[in-house]
């Protein structure tokens, strides 16, 4: 199956700093999503981004599908950004009633300190 | 806005017992999923459903069963619980599949310990 590797595994930032999280995947994908899991375990969808660039406030993401990687940018980090960031991909061929399986990376644990 | 609701939030189960994790969503989503998350790991898909009456296995289905009698509900049953099933379980739902911009919504998780 497809392999999803995220880097770095751990990241400690001073509040206000910027960061880039990376997600590499081993095969072509038709779906890529970034999630944030807060320290209480809640999972929030950040971006659906199989290709191109999107921005939402201080967060932005870029996926270069031909080179099989995606980047998540966090600018002016805040303590509320702490948690684990997951990249997840799907490779299934859309058939209307076919399978849907997201494969998750192991995540990047971000700690933002005041 | 309720979204995806899971119960119970915490549970301790003895080896060999059975239990059902409940999941319901109020967004009229066709697709529903059960994932498990082990410490320090990403999520792994247990079972999914593309609509009422239709379910299929994910990556790690052994030891679990599901049913989908309504659009709203997708319970996960653990039969003959084993310590390896100690994990955090997430139910999720989405309206459509990947090619159509599938945003997936997660419940708050169910922490299950098998002793």
mmCIF file of C-alpha atoms in Angstrom:
data_model
loop_
_atom_site.group_PDB
_atom_site.id
_atom_site.type_symbol
_atom_site.label_atom_id
_atom_site.label_comp_id
_atom_site.label_asym_id
_atom_site.label_seq_id
_atom_site.Cartn_x
_atom_site.Cartn_y
_atom_site.Cartn_z
ATOM 1 C CA UNK A 1 0.000 0.000 0.000
ATOM 2 C CA UNK A 2 0.879 3.638 -0.168
ATOM 3 C CA UNK A 3 3.450 4.989 2.280
ATOM 4 C CA UNK A 4 3.004 8.365 3.952
ATOM 5 C CA UNK A 5 5.954 9.939 5.715
ATOM 6 C CA UNK A 6 5.766 13.134 7.705
ATOM 7 C CA UNK A 7 8.622 15.285 8.907
ATOM 8 C CA UNK A 8 9.775 16.397 11.324
ATOM 9 C CA UNK A 9 8.241 14.021 13.894
ATOM 10 C CA UNK A 10 8.545 16.643 16.626
ATOM 11 C CA UNK A 11 8.813 20.407 16.490
ATOM 12 C CA UNK A 12 9.132 22.983 19.258
ATOM 13 C CA UNK A 13 8.506 26.618 18.392
ATOM 14 C CA UNK A 14 8.567 29.907 20.201
ATOM 15 C CA UNK A 15 5.272 31.728 19.924
ATOM 16 C CA UNK A 16 5.313 33.958 16.846
ATOM 17 C CA UNK A 17 7.673 31.768 14.831
ATOM 18 C CA UNK A 18 6.872 30.245 11.444
ATOM 19 C CA UNK A 19 7.104 26.576 10.521
ATOM 20 C CA UNK A 20 6.832 24.177 7.599
ATOM 21 C CA UNK A 21 5.602 20.629 7.941
ATOM 22 C CA UNK A 22 6.196 18.133 5.171
ATOM 23 C CA UNK A 23 4.289 15.097 3.915
ATOM 24 C CA UNK A 24 5.806 12.721 1.354
ATOM 25 C CA UNK A 25 3.761 9.972 -0.266
ATOM 26 C CA UNK A 26 4.831 7.042 -2.362
ATOM 27 C CA UNK A 27 2.132 6.894 -5.043
ATOM 28 C CA UNK A 28 -0.270 9.073 -6.993
ATOM 29 C CA UNK A 29 -3.181 10.328 -4.917
ATOM 30 C CA UNK A 30 -6.606 11.725 -5.686
ATOM 31 C CA UNK A 31 -7.205 13.013 -2.193
ATOM 32 C CA UNK A 32 -4.900 14.592 0.356
ATOM 33 C CA UNK A 33 -6.024 16.165 3.574
ATOM 34 C CA UNK A 34 -4.313 17.838 6.525
ATOM 35 C CA UNK A 35 -5.727 17.438 10.022
ATOM 36 C CA UNK A 36 -4.946 18.975 13.373
ATOM 37 C CA UNK A 37 -5.400 16.895 16.519
ATOM 38 C CA UNK A 38 -5.480 19.155 19.553
ATOM 39 C CA UNK A 39 -4.068 18.110 22.949
ATOM 40 C CA UNK A 40 -7.538 16.879 23.956
ATOM 41 C CA UNK A 41 -7.659 14.465 21.031
ATOM 42 C CA UNK A 42 -10.114 16.301 18.815
ATOM 43 C CA UNK A 43 -9.415 15.961 15.069
ATOM 44 C CA UNK A 44 -10.143 18.921 12.825
ATOM 45 C CA UNK A 45 -9.910 18.943 9.059
ATOM 46 C CA UNK A 46 -7.639 21.804 7.936
ATOM 47 C CA UNK A 47 -7.360 21.402 4.186
ATOM 48 C CA UNK A 48 -8.539 19.205 1.373
ATOM 49 C CA UNK A 49 -5.685 19.714 -1.096
ATOM 50 C CA UNK A 50 -4.869 16.989 -3.651
ATOM 51 C CA UNK A 51 -2.975 19.621 -5.677
ATOM 52 C CA UNK A 52 -2.269 23.332 -5.709
ATOM 53 C CA UNK A 53 -2.201 25.855 -2.894
ATOM 54 C CA UNK A 54 -4.796 26.946 -0.365
ATOM 55 C CA UNK A 55 -4.739 29.429 2.481
ATOM 56 C CA UNK A 56 -6.861 29.799 5.582
ATOM 57 C CA UNK A 57 -5.754 32.588 7.894
ATOM 58 C CA UNK A 58 -2.285 31.851 9.256
ATOM 59 C CA UNK A 59 -2.264 28.391 7.715
ATOM 60 C CA UNK A 60 -1.570 27.516 4.125
ATOM 61 C CA UNK A 61 -0.859 24.290 2.274
ATOM 62 C CA UNK A 62 0.726 23.351 -1.011
ATOM 63 C CA UNK A 63 0.637 19.980 -2.730
ATOM 64 C CA UNK A 64 2.915 19.165 -5.658
ATOM 65 C CA UNK A 65 1.242 15.989 -6.855
ATOM 66 C CA UNK A 66 3.784 15.272 -9.593
ATOM 67 C CA UNK A 67 6.572 15.236 -7.028
ATOM 68 C CA UNK A 68 4.466 13.477 -4.384
ATOM 69 C CA UNK A 69 4.704 15.845 -1.475
ATOM 70 C CA UNK A 70 2.657 18.372 0.417
ATOM 71 C CA UNK A 71 3.673 21.185 2.740
ATOM 72 C CA UNK A 72 1.743 22.808 5.556
ATOM 73 C CA UNK A 73 2.846 26.300 6.551
ATOM 74 C CA UNK A 74 2.040 27.818 9.908
ATOM 75 C CA UNK A 75 2.854 31.488 10.292
ATOM 76 C CA UNK A 76 3.013 33.541 13.503
ATOM 77 C CA UNK A 77 2.405 30.409 15.570
ATOM 78 C CA UNK A 78 0.250 30.557 18.685
ATOM 79 C CA UNK A 79 0.048 28.223 21.676
ATOM 80 C CA UNK A 80 -3.337 27.062 20.390
ATOM 81 C CA UNK A 81 -1.545 25.629 17.341
ATOM 82 C CA UNK A 82 -0.003 22.954 19.559
ATOM 83 C CA UNK A 83 -0.975 19.376 18.863
ATOM 84 C CA UNK A 84 -0.340 16.777 16.200
ATOM 85 C CA UNK A 85 -0.669 17.505 12.507
ATOM 86 C CA UNK A 86 -1.592 14.597 10.270
ATOM 87 C CA UNK A 87 -1.400 14.217 6.550
ATOM 88 C CA UNK A 88 -3.740 11.619 5.017
ATOM 89 C CA UNK A 89 -4.013 10.436 1.421
ATOM 90 C CA UNK A 90 -6.308 8.320 -0.690
ATOM 91 C CA UNK A 91 -5.321 6.489 -3.839
ATOM 92 C CA UNK A 92 -8.543 4.682 -4.771
ATOM 93 C CA UNK A 93 -10.022 5.173 -8.187
ATOM 94 C CA UNK A 94 -13.323 6.970 -7.896
ATOM 95 C CA UNK A 95 -16.128 4.730 -9.140
ATOM 96 C CA UNK A 96 -19.170 6.176 -7.415
ATOM 97 C CA UNK A 97 -19.634 3.175 -5.167
ATOM 98 C CA UNK A 98 -16.039 2.184 -4.698
ATOM 99 C CA UNK A 99 -13.823 2.094 -1.674
ATOM 100 C CA UNK A 100 -12.572 5.064 0.257
ATOM 101 C CA UNK A 101 -9.562 4.573 2.457
ATOM 102 C CA UNK A 102 -7.507 7.386 3.858
ATOM 103 C CA UNK A 103 -3.967 6.366 4.785
ATOM 104 C CA UNK A 104 -2.549 8.504 7.580
ATOM 105 C CA UNK A 105 1.025 9.446 8.301
ATOM 106 C CA UNK A 106 2.342 9.211 11.854
ATOM 107 C CA UNK A 107 2.031 12.947 12.331
ATOM 108 C CA UNK A 108 4.172 15.888 13.399
ATOM 109 C CA UNK A 109 3.855 16.832 17.042
ATOM 110 C CA UNK A 110 4.039 20.612 17.379
ATOM 111 C CA UNK A 111 4.602 22.350 20.680
ATOM 112 C CA UNK A 112 4.360 26.150 20.726
ATOM 113 C CA UNK A 113 5.793 27.702 23.869
ATOM 114 C CA UNK A 114 5.016 31.237 25.098
ATOM 115 C CA UNK B 1 -24.492 21.718 15.858
ATOM 116 C CA UNK B 2 -23.987 18.102 16.974
ATOM 117 C CA UNK B 3 -21.969 16.773 13.987
ATOM 118 C CA UNK B 4 -20.596 13.306 14.761
ATOM 119 C CA UNK B 5 -21.424 12.002 18.233
ATOM 120 C CA UNK B 6 -19.726 8.984 19.809
ATOM 121 C CA UNK B 7 -20.521 7.174 23.028
ATOM 122 C CA UNK B 8 -19.115 6.203 25.420
ATOM 123 C CA UNK B 9 -16.162 8.558 25.729
ATOM 124 C CA UNK B 10 -14.283 6.274 28.122
ATOM 125 C CA UNK B 11 -14.738 2.585 28.874
ATOM 126 C CA UNK B 12 -12.849 -0.243 30.538
ATOM 127 C CA UNK B 13 -13.587 -3.707 29.240
ATOM 128 C CA UNK B 14 -12.459 -7.081 30.530
ATOM 129 C CA UNK B 15 -10.770 -9.601 28.245
ATOM 130 C CA UNK B 16 -13.367 -11.695 26.459
ATOM 131 C CA UNK B 17 -16.238 -9.256 26.984
ATOM 132 C CA UNK B 18 -18.109 -7.625 24.127
ATOM 133 C CA UNK B 19 -19.344 -4.103 23.694
ATOM 134 C CA UNK B 20 -20.690 -1.670 21.132
ATOM 135 C CA UNK B 21 -19.391 1.812 20.422
ATOM 136 C CA UNK B 22 -22.195 4.018 19.226
ATOM 137 C CA UNK B 23 -21.833 6.637 16.490
ATOM 138 C CA UNK B 24 -24.435 8.935 15.025
ATOM 139 C CA UNK B 25 -24.218 11.899 12.665
ATOM 140 C CA UNK B 26 -26.790 14.550 11.855
ATOM 141 C CA UNK B 27 -25.279 15.926 8.643
ATOM 142 C CA UNK B 28 -27.029 13.470 6.293
ATOM 143 C CA UNK B 29 -23.659 12.126 5.179
ATOM 144 C CA UNK B 30 -23.572 8.995 3.074
ATOM 145 C CA UNK B 31 -20.098 7.868 4.090
ATOM 146 C CA UNK B 32 -19.202 6.803 7.607
ATOM 147 C CA UNK B 33 -16.011 5.328 9.022
ATOM 148 C CA UNK B 34 -14.452 3.822 12.101
ATOM 149 C CA UNK B 35 -10.767 4.413 12.792
ATOM 150 C CA UNK B 36 -8.506 3.401 15.629
ATOM 151 C CA UNK B 37 -5.514 5.370 16.833
ATOM 152 C CA UNK B 38 -2.740 3.721 18.823
ATOM 153 C CA UNK B 39 -0.264 5.813 20.845
ATOM 154 C CA UNK B 40 2.111 7.825 18.672
ATOM 155 C CA UNK B 41 0.519 6.578 15.486
ATOM 156 C CA UNK B 42 -1.791 7.843 12.811
ATOM 157 C CA UNK B 43 -5.293 6.527 12.337
ATOM 158 C CA UNK B 44 -6.057 3.173 10.774
ATOM 159 C CA UNK B 45 -9.362 2.377 9.107
ATOM 160 C CA UNK B 46 -11.355 -0.472 10.660
ATOM 161 C CA UNK B 47 -14.604 -0.417 8.652
ATOM 162 C CA UNK B 48 -16.454 2.025 6.467
ATOM 163 C CA UNK B 49 -19.886 2.380 4.938
ATOM 164 C CA UNK B 50 -20.962 4.166 1.757
ATOM 165 C CA UNK B 51 -24.648 4.146 2.665
ATOM 166 C CA UNK B 52 -27.339 2.393 4.658
ATOM 167 C CA UNK B 53 -27.038 -1.369 4.286
ATOM 168 C CA UNK B 54 -23.540 -1.242 2.765
ATOM 169 C CA UNK B 55 -20.373 -1.825 4.765
ATOM 170 C CA UNK B 56 -16.855 -2.912 3.913
ATOM 171 C CA UNK B 57 -13.608 -3.761 5.639
ATOM 172 C CA UNK B 58 -10.781 -1.341 6.057
ATOM 173 C CA UNK B 59 -7.165 -1.997 6.929
ATOM 174 C CA UNK B 60 -7.643 -3.564 10.401
ATOM 175 C CA UNK B 61 -11.122 -5.214 10.617
ATOM 176 C CA UNK B 62 -10.276 -8.333 12.652
ATOM 177 C CA UNK B 63 -12.130 -8.504 15.965
ATOM 178 C CA UNK B 64 -14.762 -5.948 14.954
ATOM 179 C CA UNK B 65 -18.161 -5.874 13.307
ATOM 180 C CA UNK B 66 -20.354 -3.061 12.031
ATOM 181 C CA UNK B 67 -23.836 -2.486 10.742
ATOM 182 C CA UNK B 68 -25.509 0.437 8.977
ATOM 183 C CA UNK B 69 -29.269 0.202 9.213
ATOM 184 C CA UNK B 70 -29.846 3.958 8.913
ATOM 185 C CA UNK B 71 -28.000 6.876 7.344
ATOM 186 C CA UNK B 72 -27.392 8.391 10.777
ATOM 187 C CA UNK B 73 -26.029 5.463 12.799
ATOM 188 C CA UNK B 74 -22.912 3.340 12.423
ATOM 189 C CA UNK B 75 -22.212 1.247 15.543
ATOM 190 C CA UNK B 76 -18.952 -0.656 16.000
ATOM 191 C CA UNK B 77 -19.087 -3.932 17.898
ATOM 192 C CA UNK B 78 -16.092 -5.511 19.616
ATOM 193 C CA UNK B 79 -16.465 -9.238 20.072
ATOM 194 C CA UNK B 80 -14.308 -11.130 22.586
ATOM 195 C CA UNK B 81 -12.220 -8.110 23.545
ATOM 196 C CA UNK B 82 -8.432 -8.513 23.612
ATOM 197 C CA UNK B 83 -5.718 -6.249 25.089
ATOM 198 C CA UNK B 84 -4.599 -5.439 21.520
ATOM 199 C CA UNK B 85 -7.893 -3.583 21.079
ATOM 200 C CA UNK B 86 -6.938 -1.024 23.702
ATOM 201 C CA UNK B 87 -6.978 2.143 21.643
ATOM 202 C CA UNK B 88 -8.763 5.372 20.890
ATOM 203 C CA UNK B 89 -11.610 4.904 18.437
ATOM 204 C CA UNK B 90 -12.836 7.628 16.126
ATOM 205 C CA UNK B 91 -16.013 7.636 14.135
ATOM 206 C CA UNK B 92 -16.163 9.935 11.121
ATOM 207 C CA UNK B 93 -18.453 10.889 8.287
ATOM 208 C CA UNK B 94 -18.331 12.650 4.947
ATOM 209 C CA UNK B 95 -20.774 13.610 2.242
ATOM 210 C CA UNK B 96 -18.949 12.372 -0.793
ATOM 211 C CA UNK B 97 -15.821 10.639 -1.907
ATOM 212 C CA UNK B 98 -12.404 12.023 -2.684
ATOM 213 C CA UNK B 99 -12.878 13.227 -6.210
ATOM 214 C CA UNK B 100 -15.564 15.634 -5.072
ATOM 215 C CA UNK B 101 -13.720 17.410 -2.310
ATOM 216 C CA UNK B 102 -14.456 15.096 0.521
ATOM 217 C CA UNK B 103 -14.216 16.880 3.858
ATOM 218 C CA UNK B 104 -14.288 14.317 6.636
ATOM 219 C CA UNK B 105 -15.666 15.152 10.077
ATOM 220 C CA UNK B 106 -14.555 13.262 13.174
ATOM 221 C CA UNK B 107 -16.245 12.522 16.454
ATOM 222 C CA UNK B 108 -14.445 13.308 19.703
ATOM 223 C CA UNK B 109 -13.127 9.787 20.173
ATOM 224 C CA UNK B 110 -13.789 6.869 22.505
ATOM 225 C CA UNK B 111 -10.966 5.794 24.822
ATOM 226 C CA UNK B 112 -11.206 2.011 25.307
ATOM 227 C CA UNK B 113 -9.016 -0.035 27.656
ATOM 228 C CA UNK B 114 -9.131 -3.831 27.686
ATOM 229 C CA UNK B 115 -7.783 -5.401 30.889
#
